[in-house]
């Protein structure tokens, strides 16, 4: 059984190499890296040991694959961070590939269409999405999935309109039903009349024209009409994604999520393993900045190697920097690895979920100790590393003037800042209507942080989803934000929009927004402002 399992794993790796080549040819090297990650999952020594252990305990090869990968899927689906929760689909994809090999089942082909169509499915795996015939598949919609899944990422890279997570009622649609897939608004329209279809055809043509123009100029800086330049970075969470960031015109990595090395493991990665994982990212970025967030896990993001008791309020519990300071050896190991990997690059380090000044001071001291230890051991360490505080908790925003004395920069995590400010769990559909980062309460905190940072002479960035929102960009620009970091796919359009704006006009807009009574009022105000400048195409 173990021999059968090994043969299936080897065959799956060969399959993925073929798929990777196709993805690189059609979607680009960055998207092809998704299948490098799938190969890494199969070749992971811990996964191999778990499979072998299950087989030695009496399981068949099929049962071992089913059990071990189901456990990994469950672990990732339990994570709060939507980015890492979506990685469950990658494990499910690999498991299905291995099981097909073991059972001798031919892979389902999605390339046999004979005419243009919209694909409707319960879910699509990344490998299935990569095989879609773009000349015939006009778009797709799924009952399950999320916007941060590799399936959704691939759809954006392939230029396919897609709406995911629509619910099981989607599957009640009849064959041959004419559909409009509006990926921008997240809508699927059935039974549209000819007038609606004509309007969408016109919008699609205009959108394609804007995207093409934005992509052509994506490496140009983001400079407003009146000369204000801001930095545009990208958020990444896996090795290889830096290629997509650079391809899209990102000027650096504004958020490197380091959890990819820790999630779903029984033991924490050793320092050497971390160094090997980080180095290619710094090599690819060269002199461009890489802002690495230290381990943001625990509480609502369980980690098997941490003995974290069950908490009634995990969002308010033991997580992120609180774990790092309680287990300094764990945090120091990560800091040492980053400092070693960042030699010759432009490393910046930021600490997540800082709530009080003492946490930032202690974290900075731990970084200083890590640097000193490396030098004493004769190991090269990055020098002149900027140390930043992530502003995700209202207390940190309110104390920003004091925190600035212990930080070289601030990076606002708008997702957590929004949920903590409005007391609305971003993953709870019952309060989803409350979760809006354009709420004036959130904007006032962002304004306070930017003003405090600038008064202390430090720069301020934002690395939440808000940074790439076309409705938010004029407001953040007007509030004085120095650095925007977003998903790579949003970079070209964000840069293009900023080039069409005036800082002076954006400042006036932002001041008015702070006095609005609700998020809805802010949205209406910004939309009207964009409409007056004939810029609503960026948000429609």
PDB file of C-alpha atoms in Angstrom, residues 101-334:
ATOM      1  CA  UNK A 101      -4.372   8.154  -9.483  1.00  0.00           C
ATOM      2  CA  UNK A 102      -4.890   5.435  -6.881  1.00  0.00           C
ATOM      3  CA  UNK A 103      -8.308   4.467  -8.257  1.00  0.00           C
ATOM      4  CA  UNK A 104      -7.334   4.711 -11.921  1.00  0.00           C
ATOM      5  CA  UNK A 105     -10.026   7.315 -12.660  1.00  0.00           C
ATOM      6  CA  UNK A 106      -9.543   9.612 -15.633  1.00  0.00           C
ATOM      7  CA  UNK A 107      -9.451  13.301 -14.769  1.00  0.00           C
ATOM      8  CA  UNK A 108     -12.662  15.119 -15.678  1.00  0.00           C
ATOM      9  CA  UNK A 109     -12.113  17.304 -18.729  1.00  0.00           C
ATOM     10  CA  UNK A 110     -13.558  20.801 -18.835  1.00  0.00           C
ATOM     11  CA  UNK A 111     -12.131  21.464 -22.284  1.00  0.00           C
ATOM     12  CA  UNK A 112     -14.765  19.643 -24.333  1.00  0.00           C
ATOM     13  CA  UNK A 113     -17.136  22.581 -24.914  1.00  0.00           C
ATOM     14  CA  UNK A 114     -18.233  23.090 -28.505  1.00  0.00           C
ATOM     15  CA  UNK A 115     -19.624  26.632 -28.133  1.00  0.00           C
ATOM     16  CA  UNK A 116     -19.384  29.637 -25.790  1.00  0.00           C
ATOM     17  CA  UNK A 117     -20.873  29.063 -22.329  1.00  0.00           C
ATOM     18  CA  UNK A 118     -21.006  30.136 -18.720  1.00  0.00           C
ATOM     19  CA  UNK A 119     -19.902  27.328 -16.428  1.00  0.00           C
ATOM     20  CA  UNK A 120     -22.042  26.689 -13.325  1.00  0.00           C
ATOM     21  CA  UNK A 121     -20.703  24.322 -10.646  1.00  0.00           C
ATOM     22  CA  UNK A 122     -20.898  23.521  -6.968  1.00  0.00           C
ATOM     23  CA  UNK A 123     -17.195  24.370  -6.812  1.00  0.00           C
ATOM     24  CA  UNK A 124     -14.141  24.416  -9.044  1.00  0.00           C
ATOM     25  CA  UNK A 125     -10.698  23.347  -7.973  1.00  0.00           C
ATOM     26  CA  UNK A 126      -7.656  25.383  -9.054  1.00  0.00           C
ATOM     27  CA  UNK A 127      -6.499  22.608 -11.373  1.00  0.00           C
ATOM     28  CA  UNK A 128      -9.913  22.516 -13.059  1.00  0.00           C
ATOM     29  CA  UNK A 129      -9.961  26.296 -13.482  1.00  0.00           C
ATOM     30  CA  UNK A 130      -6.514  26.255 -15.088  1.00  0.00           C
ATOM     31  CA  UNK A 131      -7.776  23.847 -17.751  1.00  0.00           C
ATOM     32  CA  UNK A 132     -10.768  25.948 -18.856  1.00  0.00           C
ATOM     33  CA  UNK A 133     -10.821  26.848 -22.530  1.00  0.00           C
ATOM     34  CA  UNK A 134     -10.824  30.639 -22.433  1.00  0.00           C
ATOM     35  CA  UNK A 135     -12.007  30.874 -26.043  1.00  0.00           C
ATOM     36  CA  UNK A 136     -15.296  29.230 -25.064  1.00  0.00           C
ATOM     37  CA  UNK A 137     -15.750  29.731 -21.312  1.00  0.00           C
ATOM     38  CA  UNK A 138     -17.154  33.247 -20.962  1.00  0.00           C
ATOM     39  CA  UNK A 139     -17.181  33.098 -17.159  1.00  0.00           C
ATOM     40  CA  UNK A 140     -18.200  30.877 -14.292  1.00  0.00           C
ATOM     41  CA  UNK A 141     -20.129  30.928 -11.040  1.00  0.00           C
ATOM     42  CA  UNK A 142     -19.980  28.509  -8.129  1.00  0.00           C
ATOM     43  CA  UNK A 143     -22.140  27.672  -5.140  1.00  0.00           C
ATOM     44  CA  UNK A 144     -19.112  27.434  -2.878  1.00  0.00           C
ATOM     45  CA  UNK A 145     -15.714  29.076  -2.586  1.00  0.00           C
ATOM     46  CA  UNK A 146     -14.409  32.497  -1.645  1.00  0.00           C
ATOM     47  CA  UNK A 147     -12.816  35.518  -3.338  1.00  0.00           C
ATOM     48  CA  UNK A 148      -9.343  34.718  -1.980  1.00  0.00           C
ATOM     49  CA  UNK A 149      -9.262  31.115  -3.219  1.00  0.00           C
ATOM     50  CA  UNK A 150      -6.725  30.088  -5.814  1.00  0.00           C
ATOM     51  CA  UNK A 151      -9.671  29.365  -8.101  1.00  0.00           C
ATOM     52  CA  UNK A 152     -10.762  33.016  -7.858  1.00  0.00           C
ATOM     53  CA  UNK A 153      -7.173  34.225  -8.222  1.00  0.00           C
ATOM     54  CA  UNK A 154      -6.770  32.159 -11.376  1.00  0.00           C
ATOM     55  CA  UNK A 155     -10.064  33.489 -12.763  1.00  0.00           C
ATOM     56  CA  UNK A 156      -8.833  37.075 -12.345  1.00  0.00           C
ATOM     57  CA  UNK A 157      -5.506  36.256 -13.988  1.00  0.00           C
ATOM     58  CA  UNK A 158      -7.219  34.498 -16.887  1.00  0.00           C
ATOM     59  CA  UNK A 159      -9.556  37.460 -17.333  1.00  0.00           C
ATOM     60  CA  UNK A 160     -12.654  35.360 -16.651  1.00  0.00           C
ATOM     61  CA  UNK A 161     -15.636  37.031 -14.940  1.00  0.00           C
ATOM     62  CA  UNK A 162     -16.486  34.887 -11.911  1.00  0.00           C
ATOM     63  CA  UNK A 163     -18.781  34.984  -8.905  1.00  0.00           C
ATOM     64  CA  UNK A 164     -18.171  32.424  -6.157  1.00  0.00           C
ATOM     65  CA  UNK A 165     -19.955  31.397  -2.956  1.00  0.00           C
ATOM     66  CA  UNK A 166     -23.474  31.982  -4.308  1.00  0.00           C
ATOM     67  CA  UNK A 167     -25.083  29.146  -2.354  1.00  0.00           C
ATOM     68  CA  UNK A 168     -26.618  25.831  -3.335  1.00  0.00           C
ATOM     69  CA  UNK A 169     -29.685  27.438  -4.980  1.00  0.00           C
ATOM     70  CA  UNK A 170     -27.379  28.350  -7.858  1.00  0.00           C
ATOM     71  CA  UNK A 171     -27.490  24.700  -8.912  1.00  0.00           C
ATOM     72  CA  UNK A 172     -31.239  24.978  -9.540  1.00  0.00           C
ATOM     73  CA  UNK A 173     -30.544  26.985 -12.701  1.00  0.00           C
ATOM     74  CA  UNK A 174     -31.680  25.179 -15.837  1.00  0.00           C
ATOM     75  CA  UNK A 175     -29.342  24.122 -18.620  1.00  0.00           C
ATOM     76  CA  UNK A 176     -29.274  26.669 -21.476  1.00  0.00           C
ATOM     77  CA  UNK A 177     -30.389  29.493 -19.132  1.00  0.00           C
ATOM     78  CA  UNK A 178     -28.893  32.760 -20.461  1.00  0.00           C
ATOM     79  CA  UNK A 179     -26.759  34.339 -17.713  1.00  0.00           C
ATOM     80  CA  UNK A 180     -24.915  37.573 -17.098  1.00  0.00           C
ATOM     81  CA  UNK A 181     -21.932  37.152 -14.773  1.00  0.00           C
ATOM     82  CA  UNK A 182     -20.983  40.485 -13.170  1.00  0.00           C
ATOM     83  CA  UNK A 183     -17.721  39.753 -11.393  1.00  0.00           C
ATOM     84  CA  UNK A 184     -17.292  43.374 -10.289  1.00  0.00           C
ATOM     85  CA  UNK A 185     -20.565  43.549  -8.372  1.00  0.00           C
ATOM     86  CA  UNK A 186     -20.694  39.855  -7.455  1.00  0.00           C
ATOM     87  CA  UNK A 187     -23.991  39.314  -9.277  1.00  0.00           C
ATOM     88  CA  UNK A 188     -25.320  36.586 -11.548  1.00  0.00           C
ATOM     89  CA  UNK A 189     -28.407  37.660 -13.497  1.00  0.00           C
ATOM     90  CA  UNK A 190     -30.734  35.112 -15.070  1.00  0.00           C
ATOM     91  CA  UNK A 191     -33.415  35.966 -17.618  1.00  0.00           C
ATOM     92  CA  UNK A 192     -32.045  39.414 -18.499  1.00  0.00           C
ATOM     93  CA  UNK A 193     -33.808  41.233 -21.331  1.00  0.00           C
ATOM     94  CA  UNK A 194     -32.057  42.537 -24.425  1.00  0.00           C
ATOM     95  CA  UNK A 195     -31.710  46.050 -22.991  1.00  0.00           C
ATOM     96  CA  UNK A 196     -29.850  44.722 -19.922  1.00  0.00           C
ATOM     97  CA  UNK A 197     -27.660  42.540 -22.109  1.00  0.00           C
ATOM     98  CA  UNK A 198     -26.752  45.482 -24.338  1.00  0.00           C
ATOM     99  CA  UNK A 199     -25.873  47.606 -21.303  1.00  0.00           C
ATOM    100  CA  UNK A 200     -23.624  44.870 -19.924  1.00  0.00           C
ATOM    101  CA  UNK A 201     -21.939  44.361 -23.290  1.00  0.00           C
ATOM    102  CA  UNK A 202     -21.089  48.059 -23.315  1.00  0.00           C
ATOM    103  CA  UNK A 203     -19.789  47.929 -19.739  1.00  0.00           C
ATOM    104  CA  UNK A 204     -17.716  44.839 -20.484  1.00  0.00           C
ATOM    105  CA  UNK A 205     -16.077  46.499 -23.464  1.00  0.00           C
ATOM    106  CA  UNK A 206     -15.272  49.663 -21.473  1.00  0.00           C
ATOM    107  CA  UNK A 207     -13.947  47.613 -18.548  1.00  0.00           C
ATOM    108  CA  UNK A 208     -11.686  45.556 -20.814  1.00  0.00           C
ATOM    109  CA  UNK A 209     -10.329  48.756 -22.340  1.00  0.00           C
ATOM    110  CA  UNK A 210      -9.577  50.255 -18.891  1.00  0.00           C
ATOM    111  CA  UNK A 211      -7.903  47.058 -17.661  1.00  0.00           C
ATOM    112  CA  UNK A 212      -5.722  46.830 -20.729  1.00  0.00           C
ATOM    113  CA  UNK A 213      -4.631  50.466 -20.407  1.00  0.00           C
ATOM    114  CA  UNK A 214      -3.961  50.062 -16.675  1.00  0.00           C
ATOM    115  CA  UNK A 215      -1.869  46.943 -17.275  1.00  0.00           C
ATOM    116  CA  UNK A 216       0.211  48.607 -19.983  1.00  0.00           C
ATOM    117  CA  UNK A 217       1.152  51.401 -17.563  1.00  0.00           C
ATOM    118  CA  UNK A 218       1.259  49.312 -14.374  1.00  0.00           C
ATOM    119  CA  UNK A 219       4.977  49.869 -13.828  1.00  0.00           C
ATOM    120  CA  UNK A 220       4.594  53.632 -13.899  1.00  0.00           C
ATOM    121  CA  UNK A 221       4.500  55.282 -10.436  1.00  0.00           C
ATOM    122  CA  UNK A 222       1.232  56.275  -8.767  1.00  0.00           C
ATOM    123  CA  UNK A 223       1.395  60.085  -8.932  1.00  0.00           C
ATOM    124  CA  UNK A 224      -1.662  62.347  -8.647  1.00  0.00           C
ATOM    125  CA  UNK A 225      -2.381  65.110 -11.147  1.00  0.00           C
ATOM    126  CA  UNK A 226      -0.931  67.656  -8.701  1.00  0.00           C
ATOM    127  CA  UNK A 227       2.271  65.704  -8.032  1.00  0.00           C
ATOM    128  CA  UNK A 228       1.633  63.628  -4.897  1.00  0.00           C
ATOM    129  CA  UNK A 229       3.329  60.228  -5.188  1.00  0.00           C
ATOM    130  CA  UNK A 230       2.254  57.258  -3.078  1.00  0.00           C
ATOM    131  CA  UNK A 231       3.737  53.776  -2.921  1.00  0.00           C
ATOM    132  CA  UNK A 232       1.695  50.814  -4.112  1.00  0.00           C
ATOM    133  CA  UNK A 233       2.609  47.413  -2.669  1.00  0.00           C
ATOM    134  CA  UNK A 234       1.073  43.956  -2.780  1.00  0.00           C
ATOM    135  CA  UNK A 235      -0.037  41.505  -0.110  1.00  0.00           C
ATOM    136  CA  UNK A 236       1.257  37.935  -0.472  1.00  0.00           C
ATOM    137  CA  UNK A 237       0.878  34.795   1.598  1.00  0.00           C
ATOM    138  CA  UNK A 238       2.824  32.079  -0.226  1.00  0.00           C
ATOM    139  CA  UNK A 239       6.267  31.815  -1.855  1.00  0.00           C
ATOM    140  CA  UNK A 240       5.907  32.436  -5.580  1.00  0.00           C
ATOM    141  CA  UNK A 241       3.175  35.048  -5.245  1.00  0.00           C
ATOM    142  CA  UNK A 242       5.812  37.781  -5.336  1.00  0.00           C
ATOM    143  CA  UNK A 243       6.067  37.127  -9.094  1.00  0.00           C
ATOM    144  CA  UNK A 244       2.425  38.164  -9.571  1.00  0.00           C
ATOM    145  CA  UNK A 245       3.052  41.268  -7.482  1.00  0.00           C
ATOM    146  CA  UNK A 246       5.962  42.406  -9.623  1.00  0.00           C
ATOM    147  CA  UNK A 247       4.159  41.513 -12.841  1.00  0.00           C
ATOM    148  CA  UNK A 248       1.239  43.700 -11.761  1.00  0.00           C
ATOM    149  CA  UNK A 249       3.501  46.680 -11.066  1.00  0.00           C
ATOM    150  CA  UNK A 250       3.765  46.483  -7.272  1.00  0.00           C
ATOM    151  CA  UNK A 251       6.614  48.568  -5.903  1.00  0.00           C
ATOM    152  CA  UNK A 252       7.184  46.199  -3.014  1.00  0.00           C
ATOM    153  CA  UNK A 253       5.517  43.726  -0.690  1.00  0.00           C
ATOM    154  CA  UNK A 254       3.397  45.662   1.779  1.00  0.00           C
ATOM    155  CA  UNK A 255       2.359  42.527   3.657  1.00  0.00           C
ATOM    156  CA  UNK A 256       4.178  39.200   3.721  1.00  0.00           C
ATOM    157  CA  UNK A 257       1.966  36.823   5.684  1.00  0.00           C
ATOM    158  CA  UNK A 258       4.433  34.451   7.329  1.00  0.00           C
ATOM    159  CA  UNK A 259       1.741  32.029   8.563  1.00  0.00           C
ATOM    160  CA  UNK A 260       2.198  29.785   5.514  1.00  0.00           C
ATOM    161  CA  UNK A 261       5.174  28.197   7.297  1.00  0.00           C
ATOM    162  CA  UNK A 262       3.271  27.521  10.513  1.00  0.00           C
ATOM    163  CA  UNK A 263      -0.334  26.645   9.619  1.00  0.00           C
ATOM    164  CA  UNK A 264      -1.438  23.021   9.929  1.00  0.00           C
ATOM    165  CA  UNK A 265       1.825  21.764  11.468  1.00  0.00           C
ATOM    166  CA  UNK A 266       2.477  19.614  14.511  1.00  0.00           C
ATOM    167  CA  UNK A 267       5.814  21.334  15.170  1.00  0.00           C
ATOM    168  CA  UNK A 268       6.995  24.874  14.547  1.00  0.00           C
ATOM    169  CA  UNK A 269       9.399  25.252  11.596  1.00  0.00           C
ATOM    170  CA  UNK A 270      13.064  25.428  12.498  1.00  0.00           C
ATOM    171  CA  UNK A 271      15.009  28.622  11.883  1.00  0.00           C
ATOM    172  CA  UNK A 272      16.882  27.140   8.902  1.00  0.00           C
ATOM    173  CA  UNK A 273      13.640  26.059   7.215  1.00  0.00           C
ATOM    174  CA  UNK A 274      12.257  29.563   7.618  1.00  0.00           C
ATOM    175  CA  UNK A 275      15.393  31.126   6.141  1.00  0.00           C
ATOM    176  CA  UNK A 276      15.166  28.855   3.084  1.00  0.00           C
ATOM    177  CA  UNK A 277      11.501  29.792   2.576  1.00  0.00           C
ATOM    178  CA  UNK A 278      11.988  33.553   2.890  1.00  0.00           C
ATOM    179  CA  UNK A 279      15.181  33.994   0.849  1.00  0.00           C
ATOM    180  CA  UNK A 280      13.667  33.577  -2.646  1.00  0.00           C
ATOM    181  CA  UNK A 281      11.149  36.328  -1.869  1.00  0.00           C
ATOM    182  CA  UNK A 282      13.892  38.812  -0.976  1.00  0.00           C
ATOM    183  CA  UNK A 283      15.933  37.723  -3.988  1.00  0.00           C
ATOM    184  CA  UNK A 284      12.988  38.410  -6.313  1.00  0.00           C
ATOM    185  CA  UNK A 285      12.281  41.837  -4.773  1.00  0.00           C
ATOM    186  CA  UNK A 286      15.885  43.077  -4.782  1.00  0.00           C
ATOM    187  CA  UNK A 287      15.972  46.616  -3.393  1.00  0.00           C
ATOM    188  CA  UNK A 288      12.190  46.882  -3.203  1.00  0.00           C
ATOM    189  CA  UNK A 289      10.723  46.784   0.324  1.00  0.00           C
ATOM    190  CA  UNK A 290       9.401  43.563   1.838  1.00  0.00           C
ATOM    191  CA  UNK A 291       7.293  44.174   4.945  1.00  0.00           C
ATOM    192  CA  UNK A 292       7.087  40.908   6.867  1.00  0.00           C
ATOM    193  CA  UNK A 293       4.349  40.499   9.454  1.00  0.00           C
ATOM    194  CA  UNK A 294       5.430  38.272  12.313  1.00  0.00           C
ATOM    195  CA  UNK A 295       3.301  35.262  13.165  1.00  0.00           C
ATOM    196  CA  UNK A 296      -0.375  36.245  13.341  1.00  0.00           C
ATOM    197  CA  UNK A 297      -1.914  33.066  14.643  1.00  0.00           C
ATOM    198  CA  UNK A 298      -3.663  31.677  17.700  1.00  0.00           C
ATOM    199  CA  UNK A 299      -7.075  32.056  19.292  1.00  0.00           C
ATOM    200  CA  UNK A 300      -9.341  32.044  16.252  1.00  0.00           C
ATOM    201  CA  UNK A 301      -6.457  30.773  14.073  1.00  0.00           C
ATOM    202  CA  UNK A 302      -5.525  27.481  15.745  1.00  0.00           C
ATOM    203  CA  UNK A 303      -2.023  26.104  15.363  1.00  0.00           C
ATOM    204  CA  UNK A 304      -1.452  22.448  16.155  1.00  0.00           C
ATOM    205  CA  UNK A 305       2.024  23.072  17.605  1.00  0.00           C
ATOM    206  CA  UNK A 306       0.669  25.578  20.140  1.00  0.00           C
ATOM    207  CA  UNK A 307      -1.127  24.423  23.245  1.00  0.00           C
ATOM    208  CA  UNK A 308      -3.888  27.017  23.108  1.00  0.00           C
ATOM    209  CA  UNK A 309      -6.862  26.363  25.377  1.00  0.00           C
ATOM    210  CA  UNK A 310     -10.371  26.869  24.055  1.00  0.00           C
ATOM    211  CA  UNK A 311     -11.435  30.506  24.419  1.00  0.00           C
ATOM    212  CA  UNK A 312     -14.938  31.900  24.641  1.00  0.00           C
ATOM    213  CA  UNK A 313     -13.870  35.085  22.843  1.00  0.00           C
ATOM    214  CA  UNK A 314     -10.930  34.132  20.631  1.00  0.00           C
ATOM    215  CA  UNK A 315     -10.896  37.490  18.827  1.00  0.00           C
ATOM    216  CA  UNK A 316     -10.169  39.065  22.206  1.00  0.00           C
ATOM    217  CA  UNK A 317      -7.866  36.301  23.318  1.00  0.00           C
ATOM    218  CA  UNK A 318      -4.387  34.885  23.074  1.00  0.00           C
ATOM    219  CA  UNK A 319      -3.156  35.559  19.561  1.00  0.00           C
ATOM    220  CA  UNK A 320      -0.565  37.295  17.392  1.00  0.00           C
ATOM    221  CA  UNK A 321       1.961  39.414  19.336  1.00  0.00           C
ATOM    222  CA  UNK A 322       0.523  38.190  22.631  1.00  0.00           C
ATOM    223  CA  UNK A 323       1.688  34.660  21.828  1.00  0.00           C
ATOM    224  CA  UNK A 324       5.028  35.943  20.537  1.00  0.00           C
ATOM    225  CA  UNK A 325       5.809  37.819  23.736  1.00  0.00           C
ATOM    226  CA  UNK A 326       4.584  34.941  25.918  1.00  0.00           C
ATOM    227  CA  UNK A 327       6.789  32.516  23.938  1.00  0.00           C
ATOM    228  CA  UNK A 328       9.793  34.703  23.089  1.00  0.00           C
ATOM    229  CA  UNK A 329      11.858  31.801  21.731  1.00  0.00           C
ATOM    230  CA  UNK A 330       9.219  31.206  19.036  1.00  0.00           C
ATOM    231  CA  UNK A 331       9.127  34.877  18.015  1.00  0.00           C
ATOM    232  CA  UNK A 332      12.882  35.306  18.242  1.00  0.00           C
ATOM    233  CA  UNK A 333      13.418  32.296  15.970  1.00  0.00           C
ATOM    234  CA  UNK A 334      11.210  33.951  13.361  1.00  0.00           C
TER     235      UNK A 334
END
